[in-house]
Amino acid sequence: GANGCREWCELLKTNTTITTLNISSNYLGAEGCRSLSEVLKTDTTITTLDVFSNDIGDDGCRELGKLLKTNMTVTTLNISSNRFTDDGCQSLCEALKTNTTITTLDVFSYAVSIEWVDEVYQLLLQNKEAVKAEAAKQKSVDEELVGLATAMGYDRDLVRNLLQTRSVPDINSLLDLLKESEQTSSPVAPEEDNATKDFRWVLSVKYDTNEVNSPNFGGPAKE
């Protein structure tokens, strides 16, 4: 219920690992949504929120609408089967006009008209296009950064790996990350010369087959 939700919300204030929060069928009501909305307004970890069947009504939708106006981390929201009407759906649509990160929103409710369901659908389409455009823009920036860093002598694969795990706005930020990576990485063993490699190959074959007749460093032993 709402009291239990308040306790969960206290724990969520320090959340840095939970990305999916499923509290469906827990009798939250509008009061529980209010507590949830307050704590998630500043959360940057949770991307999926499921409050299916919690009897939140129109008031609960309004609370979630407040959440969506400030939270830009949640991308998937399920509020279906919650006894809300067109009024509650309208509150969500108003929030979606400023929220560009929600791309999946389930608003199934027997009391919501098809007109408002369609409005939600159209707004979600806009968000998906915006997300796609932003991804294309970031990919272009990343490719430019890879080219610049590679030209300066940095390993291309290392640069790409950093860009996949970190948000890097410009070349100066990337160079800082690369320097930090160099300082924390383990020392690289010196490359073996050809003679050493051949000798290791012979030992390996001998160990595996016990049929090496002579230490032929140029390749397999000849008959």
Tab-separated table of C-alpha atoms in Angstrom:
chain	number	residue	atom	x	y	z
A	1	GLY	CA	0.000	0.000	0.000
A	2	ALA	CA	0.870	3.686	0.241
A	3	ASN	CA	2.663	3.239	3.589
A	4	GLY	CA	4.864	0.490	2.210
A	5	CYS	CA	5.584	2.615	-0.842
A	6	ARG	CA	6.920	5.395	1.359
A	7	GLU	CA	9.373	2.916	2.895
A	8	TRP	CA	10.537	1.760	-0.526
A	9	CYS	CA	10.987	5.354	-1.588
A	10	GLU	CA	13.342	5.994	1.311
A	11	LEU	CA	15.545	3.188	0.024
A	12	LEU	CA	15.370	4.512	-3.531
A	13	LYS	CA	16.849	7.848	-2.474
A	14	THR	CA	20.292	6.226	-2.508
A	15	ASN	CA	19.673	3.904	-5.464
A	16	THR	CA	22.497	3.583	-7.966
A	17	THR	CA	21.938	0.041	-9.290
A	18	ILE	CA	18.216	-0.722	-9.758
A	19	THR	CA	17.138	0.029	-13.329
A	20	THR	CA	13.729	-1.727	-13.363
A	21	LEU	CA	11.109	-1.059	-10.684
A	22	ASN	CA	8.036	-3.308	-10.780
A	23	ILE	CA	5.501	-2.509	-8.047
A	24	SER	CA	2.396	-3.699	-9.854
A	25	SER	CA	-0.694	-4.848	-7.916
A	26	ASN	CA	0.359	-3.272	-4.619
A	27	TYR	CA	-2.622	-0.995	-3.846
A	28	LEU	CA	-0.511	2.151	-4.075
A	29	GLY	CA	-3.362	4.523	-4.868
A	30	ALA	CA	-2.772	8.187	-5.625
A	31	GLU	CA	-0.915	8.676	-2.332
A	32	GLY	CA	1.638	6.009	-3.203
A	33	CYS	CA	2.124	7.604	-6.629
A	34	ARG	CA	2.802	10.915	-4.925
A	35	SER	CA	5.621	9.387	-2.854
A	36	LEU	CA	6.997	7.604	-5.884
A	37	SER	CA	6.896	10.728	-8.004
A	38	GLU	CA	8.769	12.782	-5.416
A	39	VAL	CA	11.675	10.383	-5.105
A	40	LEU	CA	11.989	9.578	-8.819
A	41	LYS	CA	12.058	13.199	-9.943
A	42	THR	CA	15.806	13.249	-9.362
A	43	ASP	CA	16.571	9.558	-9.970
A	44	THR	CA	18.978	8.911	-12.852
A	45	THR	CA	19.108	5.104	-12.679
A	46	ILE	CA	15.622	3.638	-13.131
A	47	THR	CA	14.629	3.302	-16.789
A	48	THR	CA	11.560	1.039	-16.477
A	49	LEU	CA	8.655	1.705	-14.098
A	50	ASP	CA	5.676	-0.660	-13.791
A	51	VAL	CA	2.709	0.409	-11.641
A	52	PHE	CA	0.144	-1.870	-13.304
A	53	SER	CA	-3.122	-2.353	-11.398
A	54	ASN	CA	-2.607	-0.088	-8.380
A	55	ASP	CA	-5.912	1.804	-8.398
A	56	ILE	CA	-4.134	5.144	-8.843
A	57	GLY	CA	-7.037	6.871	-10.650
A	58	ASP	CA	-6.833	10.314	-12.238
A	59	ASP	CA	-5.055	11.801	-9.216
A	60	GLY	CA	-2.309	9.199	-9.477
A	61	CYS	CA	-1.918	9.974	-13.190
A	62	ARG	CA	-1.486	13.632	-12.351
A	63	GLU	CA	1.289	12.724	-9.895
A	64	LEU	CA	3.032	10.613	-12.528
A	65	GLY	CA	2.600	13.476	-14.977
A	66	LYS	CA	4.556	15.702	-12.586
A	67	LEU	CA	7.248	13.042	-12.502
A	68	LEU	CA	7.537	12.878	-16.290
A	69	LYS	CA	7.993	16.632	-16.546
A	70	THR	CA	11.288	16.433	-14.649
A	71	ASN	CA	12.559	12.861	-14.948
A	72	MET	CA	14.443	12.258	-18.193
A	73	THR	CA	15.707	8.758	-17.367
A	74	VAL	CA	12.584	6.580	-17.441
A	75	THR	CA	11.940	5.306	-20.963
A	76	THR	CA	9.234	2.689	-20.274
A	77	LEU	CA	6.135	3.239	-18.107
A	78	ASN	CA	3.224	0.850	-17.554
A	79	ILE	CA	0.164	2.346	-15.832
A	80	SER	CA	-2.472	0.122	-17.388
A	81	SER	CA	-5.546	-1.157	-15.474
A	82	ASN	CA	-5.545	1.702	-12.973
A	83	ARG	CA	-9.099	3.045	-13.236
A	84	PHE	CA	-8.221	6.423	-14.688
A	85	THR	CA	-10.256	8.384	-17.224
A	86	ASP	CA	-9.593	10.891	-19.999
A	87	ASP	CA	-8.685	13.477	-17.348
A	88	GLY	CA	-5.800	11.351	-16.093
A	89	CYS	CA	-4.675	10.537	-19.610
A	90	GLN	CA	-4.707	14.242	-20.476
A	91	SER	CA	-2.311	14.927	-17.588
A	92	LEU	CA	0.087	12.362	-19.005
A	93	CYS	CA	-0.149	13.853	-22.485
A	94	GLU	CA	0.697	17.295	-21.145
A	95	ALA	CA	3.807	15.822	-19.556
A	96	LEU	CA	4.792	14.040	-22.775
A	97	LYS	CA	4.893	17.371	-24.585
A	98	THR	CA	8.023	18.250	-22.600
A	99	ASN	CA	9.357	14.755	-21.870
A	100	THR	CA	11.367	13.399	-24.807
A	101	THR	CA	12.676	10.175	-23.257
A	102	ILE	CA	9.527	8.079	-22.741
A	103	THR	CA	9.181	5.809	-25.772
A	104	THR	CA	6.912	3.092	-24.310
A	105	LEU	CA	3.785	3.956	-22.320
A	106	ASP	CA	0.937	1.519	-21.621
A	107	VAL	CA	-2.231	3.445	-20.725
A	108	PHE	CA	-4.811	0.695	-21.188
A	109	SER	CA	-7.956	1.581	-19.258
A	110	TYR	CA	-11.591	0.861	-20.052
A	111	ALA	CA	-12.492	4.443	-19.131
A	112	VAL	CA	-10.094	6.147	-21.572
A	113	SER	CA	-11.453	7.151	-24.983
A	114	ILE	CA	-9.739	6.194	-28.215
A	115	GLU	CA	-9.016	9.888	-28.919
A	116	TRP	CA	-6.724	10.194	-25.899
A	117	VAL	CA	-5.091	6.838	-26.581
A	118	ASP	CA	-4.287	8.108	-30.070
A	119	GLU	CA	-2.883	11.332	-28.596
A	120	VAL	CA	-0.520	9.287	-26.435
A	121	TYR	CA	0.488	7.260	-29.474
A	122	GLN	CA	1.301	10.353	-31.544
A	123	LEU	CA	3.394	11.869	-28.761
A	124	LEU	CA	5.327	8.630	-28.316
A	125	LEU	CA	6.061	8.561	-32.045
A	126	GLN	CA	7.574	12.039	-31.757
A	127	ASN	CA	9.723	10.879	-28.853
A	128	LYS	CA	10.958	7.835	-30.752
A	129	GLU	CA	11.946	10.015	-33.694
A	130	ALA	CA	13.719	12.428	-31.345
A	131	VAL	CA	15.624	9.563	-29.707
A	132	LYS	CA	16.589	8.202	-33.127
A	133	ALA	CA	17.808	11.614	-34.276
A	134	GLU	CA	19.835	12.104	-31.096
A	135	ALA	CA	21.428	8.670	-31.493
A	136	ALA	CA	22.428	9.494	-35.081
A	137	LYS	CA	23.883	12.819	-33.970
A	138	GLN	CA	25.872	11.170	-31.169
A	139	LYS	CA	27.182	8.517	-33.554
A	140	SER	CA	28.469	11.244	-35.866
A	141	VAL	CA	30.180	13.006	-32.936
A	142	ASP	CA	31.709	9.722	-31.747
A	143	GLU	CA	33.133	8.952	-35.191
A	144	GLU	CA	34.715	12.396	-35.334
A	145	LEU	CA	36.240	11.910	-31.879
A	146	VAL	CA	37.598	8.498	-32.876
A	147	GLY	CA	39.267	10.051	-35.922
A	148	LEU	CA	40.836	12.874	-33.927
A	149	ALA	CA	42.103	10.632	-31.127
A	150	THR	CA	43.475	8.049	-33.576
A	151	ALA	CA	45.327	10.778	-35.467
A	152	MET	CA	46.958	11.734	-32.154
A	153	GLY	CA	48.279	8.192	-31.732
A	154	TYR	CA	45.669	6.593	-29.485
A	155	ASP	CA	44.454	3.058	-30.106
A	156	ARG	CA	41.218	3.044	-32.121
A	157	ASP	CA	39.649	0.111	-30.213
A	158	LEU	CA	40.422	1.730	-26.863
A	159	VAL	CA	38.760	4.957	-27.980
A	160	ARG	CA	35.670	3.134	-29.243
A	161	ASN	CA	35.333	1.181	-25.994
A	162	LEU	CA	35.456	4.382	-23.963
A	163	LEU	CA	32.814	6.012	-26.143
A	164	GLN	CA	30.523	2.996	-25.727
A	165	THR	CA	30.576	3.202	-21.940
A	166	ARG	CA	30.879	6.936	-21.293
A	167	SER	CA	29.174	10.073	-22.526
A	168	VAL	CA	31.907	12.210	-24.095
A	169	PRO	CA	30.879	15.654	-25.378
A	170	ASP	CA	34.177	16.834	-26.896
A	171	ILE	CA	37.787	15.971	-27.684
A	172	ASN	CA	39.156	17.525	-24.472
A	173	SER	CA	36.899	15.307	-22.337
A	174	LEU	CA	37.960	12.276	-24.364
A	175	LEU	CA	41.661	13.073	-23.925
A	176	ASP	CA	41.143	13.340	-20.158
A	177	LEU	CA	39.518	9.887	-20.129
A	178	LEU	CA	42.298	8.408	-22.249
A	179	LYS	CA	44.970	9.792	-19.927
A	180	GLU	CA	43.064	8.422	-16.942
A	181	SER	CA	42.829	5.038	-18.671
A	182	GLU	CA	46.582	5.011	-19.312
A	183	GLN	CA	47.296	5.703	-15.642
A	184	THR	CA	45.036	2.917	-14.349
A	185	SER	CA	45.735	0.239	-16.972
A	186	SER	CA	48.051	-2.671	-16.226
A	187	PRO	CA	51.546	-2.597	-17.734
A	188	VAL	CA	51.663	-4.254	-21.146
A	189	ALA	CA	54.146	-7.111	-21.504
A	190	PRO	CA	56.841	-6.492	-24.142
A	191	GLU	CA	56.205	-8.191	-27.471
A	192	GLU	CA	58.147	-11.400	-28.019
A	193	ASP	CA	60.604	-11.603	-30.878
A	194	ASN	CA	60.169	-14.230	-33.599
A	195	ALA	CA	62.709	-16.665	-32.143
A	196	THR	CA	60.970	-16.688	-28.788
A	197	LYS	CA	57.580	-17.177	-30.447
A	198	ASP	CA	58.922	-20.118	-32.504
A	199	PHE	CA	60.479	-21.719	-29.432
A	200	ARG	CA	57.207	-21.419	-27.530
A	201	TRP	CA	55.437	-23.003	-30.519
A	202	VAL	CA	57.785	-26.015	-30.477
A	203	LEU	CA	57.332	-26.534	-26.751
A	204	SER	CA	53.587	-26.325	-27.190
A	205	VAL	CA	53.517	-28.927	-29.963
A	206	LYS	CA	55.821	-31.228	-28.022
A	207	TYR	CA	53.639	-30.981	-24.958
A	208	ASP	CA	50.458	-31.631	-26.907
A	209	THR	CA	51.603	-34.453	-29.222
A	210	ASN	CA	55.006	-35.629	-27.990
A	211	GLU	CA	55.944	-36.060	-31.665
A	212	VAL	CA	58.332	-33.184	-32.301
A	213	ASN	CA	61.519	-34.729	-33.718
A	214	SER	CA	63.716	-31.650	-33.797
A	215	PRO	CA	63.540	-28.057	-32.563
A	216	ASN	CA	62.780	-26.624	-35.989
A	217	PHE	CA	62.098	-22.972	-35.175
A	218	GLY	CA	60.793	-22.269	-38.649
A	219	GLY	CA	57.673	-24.408	-38.275
A	220	PRO	CA	56.603	-27.997	-37.687
A	221	ALA	CA	59.282	-30.665	-37.519
A	222	LYS	CA	60.010	-32.197	-40.913
A	223	GLU	CA	60.125	-35.895	-41.553
